[in-house]
mmCIF file of N, CA and C in Angstrom:
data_model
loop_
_atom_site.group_PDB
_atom_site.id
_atom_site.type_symbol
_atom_site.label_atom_id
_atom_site.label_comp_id
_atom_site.label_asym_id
_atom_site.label_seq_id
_atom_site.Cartn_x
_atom_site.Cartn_y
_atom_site.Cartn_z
ATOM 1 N N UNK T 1 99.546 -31.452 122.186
ATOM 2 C CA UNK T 1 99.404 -30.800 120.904
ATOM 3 C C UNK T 1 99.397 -29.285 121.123
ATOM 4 N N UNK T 2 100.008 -28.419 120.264
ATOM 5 C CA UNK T 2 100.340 -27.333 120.601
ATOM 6 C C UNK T 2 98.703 -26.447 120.123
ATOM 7 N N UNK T 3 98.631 -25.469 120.751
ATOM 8 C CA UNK T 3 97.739 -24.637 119.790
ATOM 9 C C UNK T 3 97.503 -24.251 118.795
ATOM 10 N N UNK T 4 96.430 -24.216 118.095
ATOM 11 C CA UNK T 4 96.537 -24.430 116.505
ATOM 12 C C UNK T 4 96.635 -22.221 115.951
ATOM 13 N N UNK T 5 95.569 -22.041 116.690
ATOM 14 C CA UNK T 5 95.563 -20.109 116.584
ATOM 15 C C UNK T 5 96.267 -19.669 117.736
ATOM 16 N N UNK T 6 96.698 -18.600 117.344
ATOM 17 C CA UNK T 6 97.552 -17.964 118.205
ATOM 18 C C UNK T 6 96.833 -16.924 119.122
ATOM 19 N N UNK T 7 96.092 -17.417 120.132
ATOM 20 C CA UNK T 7 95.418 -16.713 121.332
ATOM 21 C C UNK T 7 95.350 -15.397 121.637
ATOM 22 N N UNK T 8 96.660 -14.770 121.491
ATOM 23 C CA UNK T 8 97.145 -13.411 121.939
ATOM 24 C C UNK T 8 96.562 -12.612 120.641
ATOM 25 N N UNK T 9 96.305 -13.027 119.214
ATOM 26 C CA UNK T 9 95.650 -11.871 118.456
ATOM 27 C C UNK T 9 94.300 -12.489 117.959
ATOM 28 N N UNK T 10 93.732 -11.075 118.358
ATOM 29 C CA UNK T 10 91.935 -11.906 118.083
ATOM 30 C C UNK T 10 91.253 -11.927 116.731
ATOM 31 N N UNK T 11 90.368 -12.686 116.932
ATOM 32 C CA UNK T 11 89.937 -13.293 115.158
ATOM 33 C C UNK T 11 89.451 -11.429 115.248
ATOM 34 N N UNK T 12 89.677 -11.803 113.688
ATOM 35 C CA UNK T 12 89.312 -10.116 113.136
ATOM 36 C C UNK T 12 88.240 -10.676 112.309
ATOM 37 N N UNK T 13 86.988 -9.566 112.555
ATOM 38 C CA UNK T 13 85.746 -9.711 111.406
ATOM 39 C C UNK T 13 86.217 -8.424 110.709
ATOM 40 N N UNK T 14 86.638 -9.093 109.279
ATOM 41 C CA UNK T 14 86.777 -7.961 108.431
ATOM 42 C C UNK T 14 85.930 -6.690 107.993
ATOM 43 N N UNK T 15 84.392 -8.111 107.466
ATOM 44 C CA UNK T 15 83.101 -7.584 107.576
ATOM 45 C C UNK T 15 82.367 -8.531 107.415
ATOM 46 N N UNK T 16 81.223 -8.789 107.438
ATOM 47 C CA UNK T 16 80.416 -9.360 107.554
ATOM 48 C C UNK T 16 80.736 -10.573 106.864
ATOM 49 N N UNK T 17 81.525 -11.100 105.687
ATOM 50 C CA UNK T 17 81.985 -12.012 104.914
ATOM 51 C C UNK T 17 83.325 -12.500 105.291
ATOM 52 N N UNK T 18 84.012 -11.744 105.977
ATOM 53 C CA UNK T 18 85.437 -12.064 106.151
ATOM 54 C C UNK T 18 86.038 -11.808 107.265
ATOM 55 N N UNK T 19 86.619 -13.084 107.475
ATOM 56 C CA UNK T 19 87.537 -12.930 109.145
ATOM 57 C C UNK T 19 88.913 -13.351 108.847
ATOM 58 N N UNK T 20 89.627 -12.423 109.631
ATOM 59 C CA UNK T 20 91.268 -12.808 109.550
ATOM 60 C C UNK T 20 91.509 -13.620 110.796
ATOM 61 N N UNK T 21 92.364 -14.211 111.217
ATOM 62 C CA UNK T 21 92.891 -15.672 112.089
ATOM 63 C C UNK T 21 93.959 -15.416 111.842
ATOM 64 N N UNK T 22 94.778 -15.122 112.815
ATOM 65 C CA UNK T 22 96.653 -15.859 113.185
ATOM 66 C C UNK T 22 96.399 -17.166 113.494
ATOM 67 N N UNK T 23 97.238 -18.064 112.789
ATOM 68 C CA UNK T 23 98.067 -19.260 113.721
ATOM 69 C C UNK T 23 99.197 -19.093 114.603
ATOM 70 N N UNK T 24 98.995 -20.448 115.410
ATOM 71 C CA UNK T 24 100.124 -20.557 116.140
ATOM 72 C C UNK T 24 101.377 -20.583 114.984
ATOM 73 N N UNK T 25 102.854 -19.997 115.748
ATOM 74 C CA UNK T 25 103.727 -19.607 114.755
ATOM 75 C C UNK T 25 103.955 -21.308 114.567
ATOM 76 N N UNK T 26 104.272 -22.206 115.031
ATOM 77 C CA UNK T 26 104.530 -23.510 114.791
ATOM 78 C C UNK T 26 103.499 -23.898 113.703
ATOM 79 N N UNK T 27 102.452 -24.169 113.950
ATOM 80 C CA UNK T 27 101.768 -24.166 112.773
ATOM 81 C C UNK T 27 101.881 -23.293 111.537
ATOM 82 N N UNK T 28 102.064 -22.298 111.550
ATOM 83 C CA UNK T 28 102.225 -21.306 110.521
ATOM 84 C C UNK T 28 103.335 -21.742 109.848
ATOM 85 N N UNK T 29 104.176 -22.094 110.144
ATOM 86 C CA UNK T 29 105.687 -22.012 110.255
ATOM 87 C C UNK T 29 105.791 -23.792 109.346
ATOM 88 N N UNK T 30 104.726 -24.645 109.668
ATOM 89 C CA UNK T 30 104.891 -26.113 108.905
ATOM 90 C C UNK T 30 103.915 -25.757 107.724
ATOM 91 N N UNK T 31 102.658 -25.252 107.668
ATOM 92 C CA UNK T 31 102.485 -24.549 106.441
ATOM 93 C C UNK T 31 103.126 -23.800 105.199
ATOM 94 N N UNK T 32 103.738 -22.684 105.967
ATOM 95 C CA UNK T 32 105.037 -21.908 105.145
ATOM 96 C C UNK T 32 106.265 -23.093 104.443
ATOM 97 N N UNK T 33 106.802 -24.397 105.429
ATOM 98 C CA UNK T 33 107.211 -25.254 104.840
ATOM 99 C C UNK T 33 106.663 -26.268 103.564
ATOM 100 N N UNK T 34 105.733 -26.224 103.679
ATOM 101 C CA UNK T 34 104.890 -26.946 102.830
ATOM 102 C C UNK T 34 104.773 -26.115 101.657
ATOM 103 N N UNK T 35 104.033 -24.877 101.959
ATOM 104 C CA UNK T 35 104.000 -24.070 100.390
ATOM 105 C C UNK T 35 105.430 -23.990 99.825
ATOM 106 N N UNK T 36 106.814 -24.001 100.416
ATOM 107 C CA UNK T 36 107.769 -23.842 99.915
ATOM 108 C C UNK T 36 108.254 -25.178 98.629
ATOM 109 N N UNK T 37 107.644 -25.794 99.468
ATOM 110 C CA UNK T 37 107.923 -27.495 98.988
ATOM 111 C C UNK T 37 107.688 -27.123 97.701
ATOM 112 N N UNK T 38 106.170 -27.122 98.283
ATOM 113 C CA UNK T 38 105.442 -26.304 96.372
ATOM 114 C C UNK T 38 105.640 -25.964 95.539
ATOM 115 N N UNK T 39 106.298 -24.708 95.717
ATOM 116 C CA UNK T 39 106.739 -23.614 94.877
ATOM 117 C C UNK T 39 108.249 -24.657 94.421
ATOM 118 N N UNK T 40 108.871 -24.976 95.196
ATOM 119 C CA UNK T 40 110.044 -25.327 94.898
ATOM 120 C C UNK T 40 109.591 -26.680 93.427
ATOM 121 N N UNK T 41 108.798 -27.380 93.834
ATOM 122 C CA UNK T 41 108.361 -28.545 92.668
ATOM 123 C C UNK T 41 107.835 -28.050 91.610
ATOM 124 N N UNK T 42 107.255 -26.714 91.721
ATOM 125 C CA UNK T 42 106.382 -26.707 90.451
ATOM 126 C C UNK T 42 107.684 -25.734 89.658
ATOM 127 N N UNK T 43 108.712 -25.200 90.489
ATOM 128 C CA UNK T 43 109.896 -24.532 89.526
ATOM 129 C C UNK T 43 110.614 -25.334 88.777
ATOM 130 N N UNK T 44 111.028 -26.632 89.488
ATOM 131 C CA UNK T 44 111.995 -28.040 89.141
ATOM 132 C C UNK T 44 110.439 -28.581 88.348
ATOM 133 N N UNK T 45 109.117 -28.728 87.796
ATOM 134 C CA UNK T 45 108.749 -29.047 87.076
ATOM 135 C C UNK T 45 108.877 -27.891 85.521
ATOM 136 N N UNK T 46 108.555 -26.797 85.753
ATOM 137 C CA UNK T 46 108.700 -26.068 84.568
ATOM 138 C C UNK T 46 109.860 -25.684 83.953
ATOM 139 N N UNK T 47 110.994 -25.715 84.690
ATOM 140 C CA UNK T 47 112.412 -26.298 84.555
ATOM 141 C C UNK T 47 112.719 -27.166 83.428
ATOM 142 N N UNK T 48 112.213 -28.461 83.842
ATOM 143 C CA UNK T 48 112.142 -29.548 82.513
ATOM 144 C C UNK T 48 111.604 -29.828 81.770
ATOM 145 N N UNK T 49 110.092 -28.932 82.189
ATOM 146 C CA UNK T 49 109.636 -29.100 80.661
ATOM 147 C C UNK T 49 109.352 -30.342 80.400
ATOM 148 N N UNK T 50 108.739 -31.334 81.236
ATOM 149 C CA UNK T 50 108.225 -32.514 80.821
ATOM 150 C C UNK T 50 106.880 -32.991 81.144
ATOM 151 N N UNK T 51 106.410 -34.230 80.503
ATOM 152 C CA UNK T 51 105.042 -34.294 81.176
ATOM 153 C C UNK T 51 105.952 -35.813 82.200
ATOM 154 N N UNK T 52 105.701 -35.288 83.434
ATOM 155 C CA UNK T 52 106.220 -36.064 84.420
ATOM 156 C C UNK T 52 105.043 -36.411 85.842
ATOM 157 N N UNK T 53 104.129 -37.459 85.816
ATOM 158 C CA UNK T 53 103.457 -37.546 86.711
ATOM 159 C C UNK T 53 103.611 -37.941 87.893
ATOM 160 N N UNK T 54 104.950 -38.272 88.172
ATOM 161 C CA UNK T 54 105.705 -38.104 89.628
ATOM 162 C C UNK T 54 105.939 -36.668 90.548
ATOM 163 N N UNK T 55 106.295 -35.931 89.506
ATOM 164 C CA UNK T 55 106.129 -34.152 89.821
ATOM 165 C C UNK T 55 104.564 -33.594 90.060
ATOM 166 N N UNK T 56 104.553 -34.137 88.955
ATOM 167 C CA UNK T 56 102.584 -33.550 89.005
ATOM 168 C C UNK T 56 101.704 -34.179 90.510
ATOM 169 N N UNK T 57 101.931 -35.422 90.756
ATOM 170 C CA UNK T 57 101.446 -36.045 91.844
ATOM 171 C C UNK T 57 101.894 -35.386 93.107
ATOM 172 N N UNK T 58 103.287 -35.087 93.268
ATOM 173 C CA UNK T 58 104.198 -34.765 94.513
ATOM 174 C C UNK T 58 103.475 -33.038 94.281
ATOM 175 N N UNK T 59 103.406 -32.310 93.853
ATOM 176 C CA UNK T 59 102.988 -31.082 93.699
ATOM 177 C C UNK T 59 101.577 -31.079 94.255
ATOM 178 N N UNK T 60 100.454 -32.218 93.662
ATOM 179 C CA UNK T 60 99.379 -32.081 94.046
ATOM 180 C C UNK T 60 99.299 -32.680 95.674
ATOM 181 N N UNK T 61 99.748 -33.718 95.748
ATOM 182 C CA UNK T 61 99.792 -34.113 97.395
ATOM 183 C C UNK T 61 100.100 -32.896 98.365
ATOM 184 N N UNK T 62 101.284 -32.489 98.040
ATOM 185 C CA UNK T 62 101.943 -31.288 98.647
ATOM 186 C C UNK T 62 100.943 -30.214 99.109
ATOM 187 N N UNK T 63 99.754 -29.927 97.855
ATOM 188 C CA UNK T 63 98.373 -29.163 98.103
ATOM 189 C C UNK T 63 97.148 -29.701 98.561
ATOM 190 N N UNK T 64 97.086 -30.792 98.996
ATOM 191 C CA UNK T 64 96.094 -31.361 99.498
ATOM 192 C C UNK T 64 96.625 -31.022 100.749
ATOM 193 N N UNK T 65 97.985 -31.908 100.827
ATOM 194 C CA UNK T 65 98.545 -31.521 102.806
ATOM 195 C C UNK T 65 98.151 -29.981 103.405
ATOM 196 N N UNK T 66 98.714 -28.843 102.022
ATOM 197 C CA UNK T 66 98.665 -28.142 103.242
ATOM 198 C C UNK T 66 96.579 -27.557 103.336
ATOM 199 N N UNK T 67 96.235 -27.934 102.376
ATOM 200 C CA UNK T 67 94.753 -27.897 102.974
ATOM 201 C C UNK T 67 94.031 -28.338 104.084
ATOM 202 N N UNK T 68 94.825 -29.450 104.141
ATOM 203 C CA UNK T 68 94.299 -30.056 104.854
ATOM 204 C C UNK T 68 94.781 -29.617 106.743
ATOM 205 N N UNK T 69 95.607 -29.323 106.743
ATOM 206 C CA UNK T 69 96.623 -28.985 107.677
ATOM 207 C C UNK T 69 95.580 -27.494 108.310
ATOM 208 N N UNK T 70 95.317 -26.593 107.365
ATOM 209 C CA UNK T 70 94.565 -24.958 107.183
ATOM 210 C C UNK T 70 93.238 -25.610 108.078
ATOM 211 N N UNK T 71 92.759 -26.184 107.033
ATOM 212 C CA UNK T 71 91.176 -26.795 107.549
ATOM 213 C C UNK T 71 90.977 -27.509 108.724
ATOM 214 N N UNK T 72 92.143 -28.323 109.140
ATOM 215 C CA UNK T 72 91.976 -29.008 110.619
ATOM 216 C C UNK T 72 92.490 -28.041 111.728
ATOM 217 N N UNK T 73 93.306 -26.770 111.347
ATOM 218 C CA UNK T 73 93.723 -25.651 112.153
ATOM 219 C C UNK T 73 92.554 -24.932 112.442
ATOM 220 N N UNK T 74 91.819 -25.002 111.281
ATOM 221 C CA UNK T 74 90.407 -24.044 111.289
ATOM 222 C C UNK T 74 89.469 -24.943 112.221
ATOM 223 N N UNK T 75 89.184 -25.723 111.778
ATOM 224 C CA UNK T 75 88.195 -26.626 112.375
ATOM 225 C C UNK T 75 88.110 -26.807 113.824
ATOM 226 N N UNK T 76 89.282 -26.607 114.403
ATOM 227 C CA UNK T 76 89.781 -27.029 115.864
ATOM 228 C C UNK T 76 88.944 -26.248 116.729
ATOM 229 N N UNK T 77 89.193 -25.177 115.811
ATOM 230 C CA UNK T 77 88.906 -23.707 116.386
ATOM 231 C C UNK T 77 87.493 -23.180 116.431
ATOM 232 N N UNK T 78 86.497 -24.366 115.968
ATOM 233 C CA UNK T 78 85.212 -24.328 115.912
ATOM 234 C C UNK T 78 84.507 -23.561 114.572
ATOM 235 N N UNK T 79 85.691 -23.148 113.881
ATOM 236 C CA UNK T 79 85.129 -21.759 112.689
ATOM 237 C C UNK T 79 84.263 -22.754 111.870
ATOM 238 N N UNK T 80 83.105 -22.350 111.143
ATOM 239 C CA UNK T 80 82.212 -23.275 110.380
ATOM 240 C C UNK T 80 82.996 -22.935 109.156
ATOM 241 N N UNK T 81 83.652 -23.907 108.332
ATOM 242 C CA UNK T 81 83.841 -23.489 106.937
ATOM 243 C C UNK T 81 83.454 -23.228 105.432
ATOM 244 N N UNK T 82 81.730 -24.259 106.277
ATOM 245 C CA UNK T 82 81.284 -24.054 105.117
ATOM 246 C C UNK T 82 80.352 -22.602 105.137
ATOM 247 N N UNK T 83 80.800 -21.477 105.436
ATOM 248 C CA UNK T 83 80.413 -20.099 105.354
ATOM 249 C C UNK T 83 81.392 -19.462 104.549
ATOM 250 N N UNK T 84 82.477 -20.488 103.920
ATOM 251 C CA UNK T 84 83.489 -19.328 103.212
ATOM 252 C C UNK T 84 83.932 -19.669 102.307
ATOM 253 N N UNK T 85 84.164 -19.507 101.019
ATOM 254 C CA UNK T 85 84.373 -19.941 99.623
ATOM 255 C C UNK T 85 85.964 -20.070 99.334
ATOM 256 N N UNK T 86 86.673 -19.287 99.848
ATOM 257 C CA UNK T 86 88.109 -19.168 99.786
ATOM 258 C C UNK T 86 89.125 -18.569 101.162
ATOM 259 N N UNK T 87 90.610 -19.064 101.428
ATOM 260 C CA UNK T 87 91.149 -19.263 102.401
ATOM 261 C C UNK T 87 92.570 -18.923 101.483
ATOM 262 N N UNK T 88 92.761 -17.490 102.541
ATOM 263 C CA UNK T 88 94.525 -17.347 101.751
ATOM 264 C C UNK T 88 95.352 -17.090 102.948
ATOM 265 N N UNK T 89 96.709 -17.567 103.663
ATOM 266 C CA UNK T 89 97.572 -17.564 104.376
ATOM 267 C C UNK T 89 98.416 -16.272 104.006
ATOM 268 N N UNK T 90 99.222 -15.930 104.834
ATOM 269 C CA UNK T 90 100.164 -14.711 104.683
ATOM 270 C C UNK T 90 100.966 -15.096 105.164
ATOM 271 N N UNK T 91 102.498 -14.326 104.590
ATOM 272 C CA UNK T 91 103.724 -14.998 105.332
ATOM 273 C C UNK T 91 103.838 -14.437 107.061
ATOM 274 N N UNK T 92 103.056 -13.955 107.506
ATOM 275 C CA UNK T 92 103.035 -14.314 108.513
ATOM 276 C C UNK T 92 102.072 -15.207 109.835
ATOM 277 N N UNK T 93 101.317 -16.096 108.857
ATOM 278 C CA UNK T 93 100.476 -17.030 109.548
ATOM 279 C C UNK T 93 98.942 -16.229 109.576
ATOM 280 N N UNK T 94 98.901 -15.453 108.996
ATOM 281 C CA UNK T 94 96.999 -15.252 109.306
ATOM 282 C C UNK T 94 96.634 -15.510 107.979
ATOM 283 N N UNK T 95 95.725 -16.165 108.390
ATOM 284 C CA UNK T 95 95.046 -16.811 107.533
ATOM 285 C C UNK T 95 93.482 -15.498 106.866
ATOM 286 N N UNK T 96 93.238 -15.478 106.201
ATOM 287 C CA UNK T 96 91.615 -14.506 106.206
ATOM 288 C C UNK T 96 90.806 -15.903 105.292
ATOM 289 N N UNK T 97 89.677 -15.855 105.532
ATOM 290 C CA UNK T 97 88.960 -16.983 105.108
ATOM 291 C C UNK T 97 87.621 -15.729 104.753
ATOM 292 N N UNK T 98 87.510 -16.147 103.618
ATOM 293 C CA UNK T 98 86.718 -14.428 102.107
ATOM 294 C C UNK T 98 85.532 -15.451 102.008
ATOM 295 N N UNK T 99 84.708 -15.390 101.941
ATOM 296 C CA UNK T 99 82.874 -15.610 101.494
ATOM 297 C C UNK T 99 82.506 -14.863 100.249
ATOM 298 N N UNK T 100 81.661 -15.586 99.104
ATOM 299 C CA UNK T 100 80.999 -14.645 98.730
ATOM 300 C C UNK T 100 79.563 -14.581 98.948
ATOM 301 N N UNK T 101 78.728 -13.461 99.068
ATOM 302 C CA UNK T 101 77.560 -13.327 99.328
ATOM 303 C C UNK T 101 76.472 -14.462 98.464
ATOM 304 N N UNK T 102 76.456 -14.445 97.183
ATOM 305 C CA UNK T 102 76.088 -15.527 96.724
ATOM 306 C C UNK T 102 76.161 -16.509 96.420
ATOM 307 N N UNK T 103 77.802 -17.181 96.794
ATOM 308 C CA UNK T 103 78.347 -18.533 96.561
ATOM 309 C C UNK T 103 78.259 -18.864 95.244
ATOM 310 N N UNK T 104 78.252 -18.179 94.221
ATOM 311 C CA UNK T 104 78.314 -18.928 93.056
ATOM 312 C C UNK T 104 79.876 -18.333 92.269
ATOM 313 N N UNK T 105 80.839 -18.415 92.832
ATOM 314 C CA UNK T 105 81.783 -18.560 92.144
ATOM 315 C C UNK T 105 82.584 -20.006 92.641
ATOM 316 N N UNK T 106 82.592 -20.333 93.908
ATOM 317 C CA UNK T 106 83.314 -21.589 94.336
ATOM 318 C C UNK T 106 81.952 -21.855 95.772
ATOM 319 N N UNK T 107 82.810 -23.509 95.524
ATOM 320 C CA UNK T 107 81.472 -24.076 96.498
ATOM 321 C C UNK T 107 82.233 -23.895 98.245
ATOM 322 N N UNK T 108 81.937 -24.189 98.850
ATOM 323 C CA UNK T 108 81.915 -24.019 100.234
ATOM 324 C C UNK T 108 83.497 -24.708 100.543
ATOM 325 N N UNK T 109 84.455 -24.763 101.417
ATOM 326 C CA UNK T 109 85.525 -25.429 101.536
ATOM 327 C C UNK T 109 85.849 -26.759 102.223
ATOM 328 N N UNK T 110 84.580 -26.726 102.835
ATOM 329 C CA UNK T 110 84.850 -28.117 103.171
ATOM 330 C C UNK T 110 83.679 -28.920 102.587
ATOM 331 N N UNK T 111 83.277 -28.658 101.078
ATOM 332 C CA UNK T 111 82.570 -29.718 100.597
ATOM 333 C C UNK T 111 83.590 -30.470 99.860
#
């Protein structure tokens, strides 16, 4: 199994709430495939203009995968997730995983 973070750039503490993470480009790179998927279904859904729960399903699976994909990349890597409320990727594989100080806008990410 290949490496999930990419070794050569080090986790960045943004600040005290926030750390940035590269992935490995392979990983990054089946993520980036996945959000494309995405984007591509939810265009071919608003396209037609229908209520179609084959689209709606394939769109939502599509976002579970790549969560799930983020979170077991994260996880590998020992990061605790439940210290961080939200997780956004960049097109070039770093991930920053944002906290808020009081947790009351979203619950933890891996609840």
């Amino acid at each position: 199994m290949p490496d999930i973070v990419d070794s050569s750039v080090p986790v960045t503490n943004i600040d005290s709430n926030n750390i940035s993470i590269k992935l490995d480009e392979n990983v990054a790179s089946e993520l980036i495939k996945v959000d494309a998927s995405i984007q591509g279904w939810s265009v071919k859904y608003a396209q037609i203009n229908l209520e179609s729960r084959g689209i709606e399903s394939t769109i939502h699976n599509l976002h579970q995968h790549k969560a799930k994909l983020m979170s077991d990349a994260l996880k590998e890597q020992g990061i605790d997730l439940s210290k961080y409320t939200s997780a956004h990727m960049g097109t070039d594989g770093t991930v920053q995983l944002i906290s808020d100080n009081d947790g009351s806008i979203n619950p933890p990410l891996n609840k």
